[in-house]
Short mmCIF file of C-alpha atoms and ligand atoms in Angstrom, two decimals:
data_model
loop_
_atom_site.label_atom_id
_atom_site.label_comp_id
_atom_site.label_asym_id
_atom_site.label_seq_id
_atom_site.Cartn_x
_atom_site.Cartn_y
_atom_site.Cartn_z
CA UNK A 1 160.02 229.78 133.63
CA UNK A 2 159.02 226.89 132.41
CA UNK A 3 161.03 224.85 130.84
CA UNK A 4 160.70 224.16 126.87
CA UNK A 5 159.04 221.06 125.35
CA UNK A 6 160.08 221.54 121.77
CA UNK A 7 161.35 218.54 120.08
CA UNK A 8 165.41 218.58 120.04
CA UNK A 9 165.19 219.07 116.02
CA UNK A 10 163.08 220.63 113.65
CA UNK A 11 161.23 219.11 110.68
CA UNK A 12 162.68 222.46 108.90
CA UNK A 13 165.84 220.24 109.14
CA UNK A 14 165.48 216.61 109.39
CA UNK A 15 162.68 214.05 108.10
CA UNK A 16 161.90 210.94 110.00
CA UNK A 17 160.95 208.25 108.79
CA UNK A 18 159.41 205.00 111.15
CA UNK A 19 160.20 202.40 109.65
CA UNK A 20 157.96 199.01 111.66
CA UNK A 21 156.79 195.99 110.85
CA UNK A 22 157.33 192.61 112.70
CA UNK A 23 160.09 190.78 113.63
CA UNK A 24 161.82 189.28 110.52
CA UNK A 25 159.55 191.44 107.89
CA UNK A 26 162.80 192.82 106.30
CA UNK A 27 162.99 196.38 107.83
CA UNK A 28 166.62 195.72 107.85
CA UNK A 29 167.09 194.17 104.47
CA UNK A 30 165.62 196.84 102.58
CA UNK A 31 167.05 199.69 105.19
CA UNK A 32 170.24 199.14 102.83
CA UNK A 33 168.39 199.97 99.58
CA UNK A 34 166.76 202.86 101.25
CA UNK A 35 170.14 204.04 102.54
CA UNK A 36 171.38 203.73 99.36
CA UNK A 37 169.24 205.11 97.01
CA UNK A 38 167.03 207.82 98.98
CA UNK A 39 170.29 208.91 101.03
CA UNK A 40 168.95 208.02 104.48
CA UNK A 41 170.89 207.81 107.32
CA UNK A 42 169.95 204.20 109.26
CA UNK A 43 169.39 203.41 112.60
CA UNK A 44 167.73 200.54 113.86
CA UNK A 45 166.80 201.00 117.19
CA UNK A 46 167.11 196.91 118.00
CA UNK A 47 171.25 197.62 116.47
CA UNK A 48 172.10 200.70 118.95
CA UNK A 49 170.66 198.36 122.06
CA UNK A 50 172.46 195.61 121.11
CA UNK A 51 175.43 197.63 120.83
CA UNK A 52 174.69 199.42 124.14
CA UNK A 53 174.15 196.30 126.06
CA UNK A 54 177.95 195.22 124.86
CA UNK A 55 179.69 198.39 125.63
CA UNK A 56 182.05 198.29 128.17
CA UNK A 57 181.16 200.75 131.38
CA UNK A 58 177.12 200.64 130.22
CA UNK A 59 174.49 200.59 133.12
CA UNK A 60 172.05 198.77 131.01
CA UNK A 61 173.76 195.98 129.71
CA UNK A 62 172.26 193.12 131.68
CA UNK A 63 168.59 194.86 131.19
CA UNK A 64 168.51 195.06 127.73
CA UNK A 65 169.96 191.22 127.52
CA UNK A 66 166.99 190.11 129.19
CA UNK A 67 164.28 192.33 127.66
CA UNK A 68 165.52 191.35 124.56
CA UNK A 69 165.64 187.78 124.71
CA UNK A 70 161.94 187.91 126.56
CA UNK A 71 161.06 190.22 123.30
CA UNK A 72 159.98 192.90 125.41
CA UNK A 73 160.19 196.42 124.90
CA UNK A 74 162.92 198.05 126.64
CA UNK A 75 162.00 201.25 128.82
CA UNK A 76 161.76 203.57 126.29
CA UNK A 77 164.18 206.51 127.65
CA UNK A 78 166.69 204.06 126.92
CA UNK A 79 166.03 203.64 123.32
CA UNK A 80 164.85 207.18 122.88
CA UNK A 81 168.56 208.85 124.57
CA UNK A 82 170.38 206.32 122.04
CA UNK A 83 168.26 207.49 118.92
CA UNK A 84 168.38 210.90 119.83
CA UNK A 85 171.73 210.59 120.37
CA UNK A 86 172.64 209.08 116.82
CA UNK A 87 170.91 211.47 114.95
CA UNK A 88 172.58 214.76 116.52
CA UNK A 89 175.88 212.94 116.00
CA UNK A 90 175.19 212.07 112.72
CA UNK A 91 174.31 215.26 111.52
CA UNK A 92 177.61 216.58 113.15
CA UNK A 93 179.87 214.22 112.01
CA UNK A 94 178.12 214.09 108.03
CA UNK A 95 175.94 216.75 107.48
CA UNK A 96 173.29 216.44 104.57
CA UNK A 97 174.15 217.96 101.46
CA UNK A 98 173.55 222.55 101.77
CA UNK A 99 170.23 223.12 101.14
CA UNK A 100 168.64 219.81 101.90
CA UNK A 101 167.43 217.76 105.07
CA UNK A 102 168.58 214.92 106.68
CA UNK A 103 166.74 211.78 106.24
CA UNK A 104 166.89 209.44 109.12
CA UNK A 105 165.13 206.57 108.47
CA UNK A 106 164.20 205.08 112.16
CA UNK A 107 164.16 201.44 112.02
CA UNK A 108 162.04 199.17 114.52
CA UNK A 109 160.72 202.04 116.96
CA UNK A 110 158.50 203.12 118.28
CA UNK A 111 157.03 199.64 119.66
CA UNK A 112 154.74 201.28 121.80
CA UNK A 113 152.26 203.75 121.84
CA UNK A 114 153.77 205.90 124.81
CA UNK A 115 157.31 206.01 122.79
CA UNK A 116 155.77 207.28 119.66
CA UNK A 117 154.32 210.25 121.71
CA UNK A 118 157.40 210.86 123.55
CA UNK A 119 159.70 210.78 120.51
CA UNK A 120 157.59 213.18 118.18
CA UNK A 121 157.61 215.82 121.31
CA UNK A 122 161.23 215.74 122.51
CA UNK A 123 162.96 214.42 119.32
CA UNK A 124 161.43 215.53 116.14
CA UNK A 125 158.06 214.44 114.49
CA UNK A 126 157.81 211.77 111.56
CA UNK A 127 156.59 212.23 108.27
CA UNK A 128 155.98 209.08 107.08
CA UNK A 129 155.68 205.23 108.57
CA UNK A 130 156.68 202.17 106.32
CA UNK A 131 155.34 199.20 107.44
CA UNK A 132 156.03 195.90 106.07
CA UNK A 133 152.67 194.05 106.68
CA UNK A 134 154.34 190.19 106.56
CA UNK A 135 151.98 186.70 108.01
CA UNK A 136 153.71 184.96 110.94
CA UNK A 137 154.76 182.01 109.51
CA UNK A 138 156.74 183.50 106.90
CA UNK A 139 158.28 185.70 109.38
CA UNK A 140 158.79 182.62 111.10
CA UNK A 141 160.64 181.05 108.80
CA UNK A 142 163.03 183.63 107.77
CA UNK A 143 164.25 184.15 111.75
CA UNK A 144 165.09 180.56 112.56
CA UNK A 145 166.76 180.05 108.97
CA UNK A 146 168.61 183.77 110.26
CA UNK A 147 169.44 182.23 113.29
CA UNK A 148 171.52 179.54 111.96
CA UNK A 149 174.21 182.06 111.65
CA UNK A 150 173.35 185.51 113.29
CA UNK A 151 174.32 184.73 116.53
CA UNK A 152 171.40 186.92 117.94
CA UNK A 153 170.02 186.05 121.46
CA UNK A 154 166.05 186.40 120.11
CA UNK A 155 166.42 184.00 117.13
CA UNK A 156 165.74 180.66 118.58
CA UNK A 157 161.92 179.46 118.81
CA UNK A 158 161.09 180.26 122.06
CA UNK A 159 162.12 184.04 121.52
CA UNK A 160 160.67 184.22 118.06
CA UNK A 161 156.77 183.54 119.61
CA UNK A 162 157.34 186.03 122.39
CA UNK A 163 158.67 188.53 120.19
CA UNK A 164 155.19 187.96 117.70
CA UNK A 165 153.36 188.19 120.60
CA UNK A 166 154.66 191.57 121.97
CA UNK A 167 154.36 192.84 118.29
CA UNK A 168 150.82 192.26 118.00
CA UNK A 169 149.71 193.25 121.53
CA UNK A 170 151.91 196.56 122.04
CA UNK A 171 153.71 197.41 118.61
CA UNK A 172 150.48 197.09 115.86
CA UNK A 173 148.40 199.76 118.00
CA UNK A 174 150.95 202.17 117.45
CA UNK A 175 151.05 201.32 113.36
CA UNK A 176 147.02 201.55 113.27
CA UNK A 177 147.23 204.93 115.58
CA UNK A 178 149.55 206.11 112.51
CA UNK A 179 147.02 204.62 109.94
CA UNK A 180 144.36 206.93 111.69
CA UNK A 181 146.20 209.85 111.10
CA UNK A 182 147.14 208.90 106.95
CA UNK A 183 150.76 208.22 107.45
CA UNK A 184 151.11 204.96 106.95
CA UNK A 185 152.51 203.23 103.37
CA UNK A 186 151.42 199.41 103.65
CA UNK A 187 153.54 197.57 101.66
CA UNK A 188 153.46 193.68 101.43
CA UNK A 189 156.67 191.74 102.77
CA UNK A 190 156.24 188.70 101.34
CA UNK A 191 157.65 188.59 97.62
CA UNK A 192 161.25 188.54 96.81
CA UNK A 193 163.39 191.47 98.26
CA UNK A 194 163.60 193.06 95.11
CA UNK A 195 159.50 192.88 94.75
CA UNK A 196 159.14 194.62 98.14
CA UNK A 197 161.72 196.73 97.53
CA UNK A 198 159.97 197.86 94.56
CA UNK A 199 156.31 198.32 96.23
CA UNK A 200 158.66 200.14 99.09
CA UNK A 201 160.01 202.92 96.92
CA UNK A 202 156.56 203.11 94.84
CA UNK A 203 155.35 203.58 98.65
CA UNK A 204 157.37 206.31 99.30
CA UNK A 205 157.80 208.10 96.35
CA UNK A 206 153.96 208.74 96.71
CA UNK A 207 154.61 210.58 99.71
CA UNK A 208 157.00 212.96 98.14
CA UNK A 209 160.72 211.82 99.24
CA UNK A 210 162.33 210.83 96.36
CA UNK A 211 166.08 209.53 95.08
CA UNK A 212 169.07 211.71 95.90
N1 UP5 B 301 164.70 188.41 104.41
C1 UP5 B 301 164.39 189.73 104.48
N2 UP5 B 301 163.56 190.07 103.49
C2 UP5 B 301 163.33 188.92 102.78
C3 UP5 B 301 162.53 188.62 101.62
N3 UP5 B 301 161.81 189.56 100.99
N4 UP5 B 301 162.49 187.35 101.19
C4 UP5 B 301 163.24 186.38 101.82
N5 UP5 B 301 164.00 186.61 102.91
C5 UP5 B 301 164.05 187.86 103.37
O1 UP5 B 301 165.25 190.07 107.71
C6 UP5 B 301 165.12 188.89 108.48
C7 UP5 B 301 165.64 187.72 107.67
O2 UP5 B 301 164.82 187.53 106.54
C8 UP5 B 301 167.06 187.93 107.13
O3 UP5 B 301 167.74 186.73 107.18
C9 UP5 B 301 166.83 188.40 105.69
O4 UP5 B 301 167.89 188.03 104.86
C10 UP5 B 301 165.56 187.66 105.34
P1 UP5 B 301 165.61 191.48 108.37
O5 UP5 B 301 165.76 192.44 107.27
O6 UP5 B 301 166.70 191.32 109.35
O7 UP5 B 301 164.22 191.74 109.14
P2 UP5 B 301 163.89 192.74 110.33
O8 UP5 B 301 162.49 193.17 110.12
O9 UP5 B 301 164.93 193.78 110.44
O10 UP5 B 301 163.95 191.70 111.52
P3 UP5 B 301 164.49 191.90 113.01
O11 UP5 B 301 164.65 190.52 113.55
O12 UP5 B 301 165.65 192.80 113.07
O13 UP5 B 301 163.22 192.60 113.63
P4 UP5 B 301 162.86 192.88 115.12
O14 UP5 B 301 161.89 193.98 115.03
O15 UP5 B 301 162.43 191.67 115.82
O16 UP5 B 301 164.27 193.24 115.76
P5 UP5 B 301 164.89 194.57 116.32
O17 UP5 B 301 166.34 194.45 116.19
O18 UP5 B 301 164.20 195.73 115.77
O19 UP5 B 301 164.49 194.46 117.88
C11 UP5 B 301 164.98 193.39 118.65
C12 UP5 B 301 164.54 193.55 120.09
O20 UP5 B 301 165.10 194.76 120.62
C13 UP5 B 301 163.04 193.69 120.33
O21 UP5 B 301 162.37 192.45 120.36
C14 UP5 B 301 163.03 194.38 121.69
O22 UP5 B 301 163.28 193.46 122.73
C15 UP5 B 301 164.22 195.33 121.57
N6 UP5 B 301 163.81 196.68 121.13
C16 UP5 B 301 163.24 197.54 122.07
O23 UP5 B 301 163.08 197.18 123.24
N7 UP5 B 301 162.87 198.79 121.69
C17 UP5 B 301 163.02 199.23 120.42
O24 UP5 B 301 162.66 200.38 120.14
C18 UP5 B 301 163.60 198.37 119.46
C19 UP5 B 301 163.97 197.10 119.84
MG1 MG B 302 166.23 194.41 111.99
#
């Protein structure tokens, strides 16, 4: 028999939402008010590899170093395993409240065309995509003044244009694929946190998830 190709959960129980936009457009920064005000559970996809390529016994450590500091994409069953992974364990460990989904709000994947196909058939399909539309140089800007203190591998010049360049050759296809199908909320990254954080929840209020 063949063997099933159902996603691992159902979007009778959880909600994804992608959450993309380039490097240093805030995904992060206004993960936390999403987290806290819309209940979502957040994982950055960037956070689990760098915690994979630091845990002790890991066969990808020295891979995802490199990938990451070239800002490429790392090979996406990687990234997808670690995702899935999170989610089922989060809804084991902290189960939404009875009667209502999980929201996992999916932060910096998919990068790639290929991965947002794969992760909507094995792993569950999204409902909506934020994307934090945000110019270059002020994305600019924010990483190196980051990376006076984050201690991250990619925030140092030479990193910063490769990432840029990866994110507008591989990872803005997959945002205007999304656009093509009417899931996208466009918000502008540029004002104050609180003003995108505003134009965020406008965004996705819009699109029917609302406070909890
Ligand atoms: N800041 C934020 N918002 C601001 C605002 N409105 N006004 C002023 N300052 C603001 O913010 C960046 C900085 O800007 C912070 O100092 C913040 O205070 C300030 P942050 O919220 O961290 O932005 P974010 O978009 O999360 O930036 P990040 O650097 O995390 O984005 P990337 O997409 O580059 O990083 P990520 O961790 O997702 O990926 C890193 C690498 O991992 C990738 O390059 C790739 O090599 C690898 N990767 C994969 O291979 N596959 C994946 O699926 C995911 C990652
Ligand atoms: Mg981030």
């Amino acid at each position: 028999m063949a063997e099933s190709t159902s996603p691992r959960f159902s979007t009778n129980d959880v909600t994804v939402v992608f959450f993309l936009g380039g490097p240093g457009s805030g995904k992060g920064t206004q993960s936390a008010n999403l987290v806290k005000d819309y209940g979502f559970v957040h994982l950055s996809a960037g956070d689990l590899l760098r915690a994979e390529q630091v845990r002790e016994g890991s066969q990808y450590g020295d891979m995802i170093k490199t990938y990451i500091r070239e800002g490429k994409i790392v090979p996406m069953e990687v990234t997808v395993a670690l995702l899935s992974n999170a989610m089922a364990d989060s809804l084991a460990s902290s189960p939404p409240p009875a009667g209502t989904k999980a929201r996992f709000l999916i932060d910096g994947f998919p990068r790639k065309l290929d991965q947002a196909v794969f992760f909507e058939a094995t792993v569950c399909p999204s409902e909506v995509v934020l994307f934090l539309d945000c110019p270059e140089a002020v994305m600019e800007t924010r990483l190196l003044k980051r990376g006076e203190t984050s201690g991250r591998d990619d925030d140092n010049a030479e990193s910063i244009r490769k990432r840029f360049r990866t994110f507008v050759e591989t990872s803005m296809p997959v945002v205007d694929d999304f656009e093509k199908k009417g899931k996208v909320v466009k918000v502008q990254a540029t004002g104050s946190v609180e003003e995108v954080y505003a134009q965020v929840k406008t965004g996705i209020e819009a699109r029917n998830v609302h406070p909890r």
